[in-house]
Amino acid sequence: MEQRISLITLGVADLDRSRRFYEDGLGWTKGNPEPDVAFYQLTNGLVLALWGRDDLAGDARVADTGATFSGITIAFNTRTHDEVDQVLAEVEAAGGTILKPAAEQDWGGYSGYFADPDGHPWEVAFNPFWPIDESGRVRLSDAG
């Protein structure tokens, strides 16, 4: 597994309120057309996502009791479909816990989740619409 982070997702209580903060308040530009999630291309090659907190917890298959889920997930995007399975196997062999086995996703990619030893959820995902350059920088396909 390369030493990098591709995406940080914030589970938010009110997506419209959060979008107003980032877009109207901070001047950030949303880089995707879907209304139920917002992706922002950051200048360092990372992507910040805003998604409903309940949806995020459900996708990661973690209980959102307030004490067990911080409302944040980290993602490692892979360059290939098969690399998702390889990374999840490596994580499990290293002592990580598989929260959600890799599977084909409705949005067109392939992903699964693991938790590190302290319970922090990570998504490992192949997104065929987001190219990754040699240095590991993710590029939203719709973000010029």
PDB file of C-alpha atoms in Angstrom:
ATOM      1  CA  MET A   1       0.000   0.000   0.000  1.00  0.00           C
ATOM      2  CA  GLU A   2       1.472   3.337  -1.032  1.00  0.00           C
ATOM      3  CA  GLN A   3       1.934   5.905   1.719  1.00  0.00           C
ATOM      4  CA  ARG A   4      -0.759   8.403   0.717  1.00  0.00           C
ATOM      5  CA  ILE A   5      -4.320   9.563   1.275  1.00  0.00           C
ATOM      6  CA  SER A   6      -6.647  10.188  -1.679  1.00  0.00           C
ATOM      7  CA  LEU A   7      -9.859  11.393  -0.077  1.00  0.00           C
ATOM      8  CA  ILE A   8     -11.160  12.617   3.255  1.00  0.00           C
ATOM      9  CA  THR A   9     -14.933  12.420   3.693  1.00  0.00           C
ATOM     10  CA  LEU A  10     -16.723  14.474   6.320  1.00  0.00           C
ATOM     11  CA  GLY A  11     -20.061  13.084   7.457  1.00  0.00           C
ATOM     12  CA  VAL A  12     -22.244  16.182   7.783  1.00  0.00           C
ATOM     13  CA  ALA A  13     -25.576  16.806   9.494  1.00  0.00           C
ATOM     14  CA  ASP A  14     -26.876  19.155   6.777  1.00  0.00           C
ATOM     15  CA  LEU A  15     -25.304  18.896   3.326  1.00  0.00           C
ATOM     16  CA  ASP A  16     -26.845  22.136   2.046  1.00  0.00           C
ATOM     17  CA  ARG A  17     -25.543  24.079   5.048  1.00  0.00           C
ATOM     18  CA  SER A  18     -22.075  22.570   4.653  1.00  0.00           C
ATOM     19  CA  ARG A  19     -22.002  23.295   0.918  1.00  0.00           C
ATOM     20  CA  ARG A  20     -22.942  26.928   1.568  1.00  0.00           C
ATOM     21  CA  PHE A  21     -20.063  27.175   4.038  1.00  0.00           C
ATOM     22  CA  TYR A  22     -17.453  25.707   1.684  1.00  0.00           C
ATOM     23  CA  GLU A  23     -18.747  27.186  -1.562  1.00  0.00           C
ATOM     24  CA  ASP A  24     -20.270  30.550  -0.627  1.00  0.00           C
ATOM     25  CA  GLY A  25     -18.188  31.210   2.472  1.00  0.00           C
ATOM     26  CA  LEU A  26     -14.792  29.838   1.454  1.00  0.00           C
ATOM     27  CA  GLY A  27     -15.174  30.133  -2.306  1.00  0.00           C
ATOM     28  CA  TRP A  28     -14.490  26.479  -3.061  1.00  0.00           C
ATOM     29  CA  THR A  29     -15.805  24.877  -6.273  1.00  0.00           C
ATOM     30  CA  LYS A  30     -17.750  21.633  -6.236  1.00  0.00           C
ATOM     31  CA  GLY A  31     -16.284  19.221  -8.779  1.00  0.00           C
ATOM     32  CA  ASN A  32     -19.161  16.788  -9.373  1.00  0.00           C
ATOM     33  CA  PRO A  33     -22.782  16.969 -10.559  1.00  0.00           C
ATOM     34  CA  GLU A  34     -24.421  14.580  -8.055  1.00  0.00           C
ATOM     35  CA  PRO A  35     -26.685  16.409  -5.558  1.00  0.00           C
ATOM     36  CA  ASP A  36     -26.270  14.026  -2.591  1.00  0.00           C
ATOM     37  CA  VAL A  37     -22.497  14.332  -2.197  1.00  0.00           C
ATOM     38  CA  ALA A  38     -19.982  17.121  -2.814  1.00  0.00           C
ATOM     39  CA  PHE A  39     -16.388  16.573  -3.943  1.00  0.00           C
ATOM     40  CA  TYR A  40     -13.807  19.372  -3.834  1.00  0.00           C
ATOM     41  CA  GLN A  41     -10.503  19.008  -5.670  1.00  0.00           C
ATOM     42  CA  LEU A  42      -7.757  20.338  -3.407  1.00  0.00           C
ATOM     43  CA  THR A  43      -4.586  21.859  -4.840  1.00  0.00           C
ATOM     44  CA  ASN A  44      -2.352  19.147  -3.364  1.00  0.00           C
ATOM     45  CA  GLY A  45      -4.115  16.324  -5.208  1.00  0.00           C
ATOM     46  CA  LEU A  46      -6.393  15.343  -2.329  1.00  0.00           C
ATOM     47  CA  VAL A  47     -10.166  15.381  -2.556  1.00  0.00           C
ATOM     48  CA  LEU A  48     -12.450  16.538   0.266  1.00  0.00           C
ATOM     49  CA  ALA A  49     -15.970  15.111   0.256  1.00  0.00           C
ATOM     50  CA  LEU A  50     -19.097  16.129   2.134  1.00  0.00           C
ATOM     51  CA  TRP A  51     -21.726  13.435   2.562  1.00  0.00           C
ATOM     52  CA  GLY A  52     -24.597  12.859   4.965  1.00  0.00           C
ATOM     53  CA  ARG A  53     -23.281  11.472   8.240  1.00  0.00           C
ATOM     54  CA  ASP A  54     -25.828   8.621   8.335  1.00  0.00           C
ATOM     55  CA  ASP A  55     -25.003   7.661   4.749  1.00  0.00           C
ATOM     56  CA  LEU A  56     -21.269   7.674   5.503  1.00  0.00           C
ATOM     57  CA  ALA A  57     -21.634   5.529   8.628  1.00  0.00           C
ATOM     58  CA  GLY A  58     -23.881   3.126   6.747  1.00  0.00           C
ATOM     59  CA  ASP A  59     -21.468   2.871   3.825  1.00  0.00           C
ATOM     60  CA  ALA A  60     -18.564   2.119   6.173  1.00  0.00           C
ATOM     61  CA  ARG A  61     -20.750  -0.274   8.173  1.00  0.00           C
ATOM     62  CA  VAL A  62     -19.941   1.394  11.477  1.00  0.00           C
ATOM     63  CA  ALA A  63     -22.350   2.206  14.282  1.00  0.00           C
ATOM     64  CA  ASP A  64     -22.754   5.942  14.753  1.00  0.00           C
ATOM     65  CA  THR A  65     -23.196   6.172  18.495  1.00  0.00           C
ATOM     66  CA  GLY A  66     -21.248   9.406  18.790  1.00  0.00           C
ATOM     67  CA  ALA A  67     -18.576   7.554  20.750  1.00  0.00           C
ATOM     68  CA  THR A  68     -17.662   4.970  18.123  1.00  0.00           C
ATOM     69  CA  PHE A  69     -17.661   7.015  14.903  1.00  0.00           C
ATOM     70  CA  SER A  70     -16.073  10.442  14.468  1.00  0.00           C
ATOM     71  CA  GLY A  71     -17.986  11.242  11.283  1.00  0.00           C
ATOM     72  CA  ILE A  72     -14.809  11.153   9.179  1.00  0.00           C
ATOM     73  CA  THR A  73     -13.445   8.484   6.861  1.00  0.00           C
ATOM     74  CA  ILE A  74     -10.162   8.443   4.993  1.00  0.00           C
ATOM     75  CA  ALA A  75      -9.823   6.857   1.569  1.00  0.00           C
ATOM     76  CA  PHE A  76      -6.999   5.250  -0.328  1.00  0.00           C
ATOM     77  CA  ASN A  77      -7.788   5.132  -4.030  1.00  0.00           C
ATOM     78  CA  THR A  78      -6.160   2.467  -6.152  1.00  0.00           C
ATOM     79  CA  ARG A  79      -5.135   2.578  -9.779  1.00  0.00           C
ATOM     80  CA  THR A  80      -6.795  -0.760 -10.598  1.00  0.00           C
ATOM     81  CA  HIS A  81      -9.832  -2.811  -9.595  1.00  0.00           C
ATOM     82  CA  ASP A  82      -7.710  -5.748  -8.387  1.00  0.00           C
ATOM     83  CA  GLU A  83      -5.496  -3.529  -6.249  1.00  0.00           C
ATOM     84  CA  VAL A  84      -8.458  -2.960  -3.891  1.00  0.00           C
ATOM     85  CA  ASP A  85      -8.461  -6.647  -2.958  1.00  0.00           C
ATOM     86  CA  GLN A  86      -4.662  -6.681  -2.648  1.00  0.00           C
ATOM     87  CA  VAL A  87      -4.641  -3.701  -0.276  1.00  0.00           C
ATOM     88  CA  LEU A  88      -7.469  -5.094   1.874  1.00  0.00           C
ATOM     89  CA  ALA A  89      -5.605  -8.422   2.156  1.00  0.00           C
ATOM     90  CA  GLU A  90      -2.430  -6.577   3.156  1.00  0.00           C
ATOM     91  CA  VAL A  91      -4.339  -4.562   5.761  1.00  0.00           C
ATOM     92  CA  GLU A  92      -5.970  -7.658   7.225  1.00  0.00           C
ATOM     93  CA  ALA A  93      -2.612  -9.470   7.384  1.00  0.00           C
ATOM     94  CA  ALA A  94      -1.185  -6.455   9.233  1.00  0.00           C
ATOM     95  CA  GLY A  95      -3.938  -6.648  11.884  1.00  0.00           C
ATOM     96  CA  GLY A  96      -6.592  -4.334  10.442  1.00  0.00           C
ATOM     97  CA  THR A  97     -10.276  -5.243  10.627  1.00  0.00           C
ATOM     98  CA  ILE A  98     -12.302  -5.554   7.437  1.00  0.00           C
ATOM     99  CA  LEU A  99     -15.503  -3.579   8.002  1.00  0.00           C
ATOM    100  CA  LYS A 100     -16.965  -4.059   4.537  1.00  0.00           C
ATOM    101  CA  PRO A 101     -15.534  -6.510   1.995  1.00  0.00           C
ATOM    102  CA  ALA A 102     -14.813  -5.055  -1.424  1.00  0.00           C
ATOM    103  CA  ALA A 103     -17.755  -5.044  -3.812  1.00  0.00           C
ATOM    104  CA  GLU A 104     -18.936  -3.388  -6.998  1.00  0.00           C
ATOM    105  CA  GLN A 105     -20.584  -0.046  -6.180  1.00  0.00           C
ATOM    106  CA  ASP A 106     -23.656   1.689  -7.666  1.00  0.00           C
ATOM    107  CA  TRP A 107     -21.509   4.686  -8.606  1.00  0.00           C
ATOM    108  CA  GLY A 108     -19.404   2.569 -10.974  1.00  0.00           C
ATOM    109  CA  GLY A 109     -16.396   1.707  -8.850  1.00  0.00           C
ATOM    110  CA  TYR A 110     -15.218  -1.035  -6.540  1.00  0.00           C
ATOM    111  CA  SER A 111     -14.522  -0.514  -2.847  1.00  0.00           C
ATOM    112  CA  GLY A 112     -14.410  -1.872   0.679  1.00  0.00           C
ATOM    113  CA  TYR A 113     -13.616  -0.562   4.165  1.00  0.00           C
ATOM    114  CA  PHE A 114     -11.203  -1.473   6.920  1.00  0.00           C
ATOM    115  CA  ALA A 115     -10.532  -0.146  10.416  1.00  0.00           C
ATOM    116  CA  ASP A 116      -7.049   0.476  11.745  1.00  0.00           C
ATOM    117  CA  PRO A 117      -6.170  -0.774  15.262  1.00  0.00           C
ATOM    118  CA  ASP A 118      -7.819   2.296  16.826  1.00  0.00           C
ATOM    119  CA  GLY A 119     -11.035   1.863  14.842  1.00  0.00           C
ATOM    120  CA  HIS A 120     -10.499   4.656  12.284  1.00  0.00           C
ATOM    121  CA  PRO A 121     -12.402   3.671   9.121  1.00  0.00           C
ATOM    122  CA  TRP A 122     -10.604   3.751   5.769  1.00  0.00           C
ATOM    123  CA  GLU A 123     -12.174   3.128   2.387  1.00  0.00           C
ATOM    124  CA  VAL A 124     -10.058   1.396  -0.261  1.00  0.00           C
ATOM    125  CA  ALA A 125     -11.564   2.247  -3.630  1.00  0.00           C
ATOM    126  CA  PHE A 126     -11.026   1.982  -7.343  1.00  0.00           C
ATOM    127  CA  ASN A 127     -12.833   4.843  -9.065  1.00  0.00           C
ATOM    128  CA  PRO A 128     -12.504   4.521 -12.859  1.00  0.00           C
ATOM    129  CA  PHE A 129     -13.544   8.163 -13.237  1.00  0.00           C
ATOM    130  CA  TRP A 130     -10.755   9.633 -11.065  1.00  0.00           C
ATOM    131  CA  PRO A 131      -7.300   9.224 -12.583  1.00  0.00           C
ATOM    132  CA  ILE A 132      -4.274   8.971 -10.270  1.00  0.00           C
ATOM    133  CA  ASP A 133      -0.938  10.316 -11.500  1.00  0.00           C
ATOM    134  CA  GLU A 134       2.490   8.799 -10.832  1.00  0.00           C
ATOM    135  CA  SER A 135       2.891  10.852  -7.646  1.00  0.00           C
ATOM    136  CA  GLY A 136      -0.446   9.586  -6.252  1.00  0.00           C
ATOM    137  CA  ARG A 137      -2.494  12.725  -6.878  1.00  0.00           C
ATOM    138  CA  VAL A 138      -6.170  12.107  -7.567  1.00  0.00           C
ATOM    139  CA  ARG A 139      -7.922  14.215 -10.181  1.00  0.00           C
ATOM    140  CA  LEU A 140     -11.695  14.651 -10.257  1.00  0.00           C
ATOM    141  CA  SER A 141     -12.713  13.964 -13.840  1.00  0.00           C
ATOM    142  CA  ASP A 142     -15.005  17.021 -13.956  1.00  0.00           C
ATOM    143  CA  ALA A 143     -12.538  19.410 -12.280  1.00  0.00           C
ATOM    144  CA  GLY A 144     -10.598  21.105 -15.084  1.00  0.00           C
TER     145      GLY A 144
END
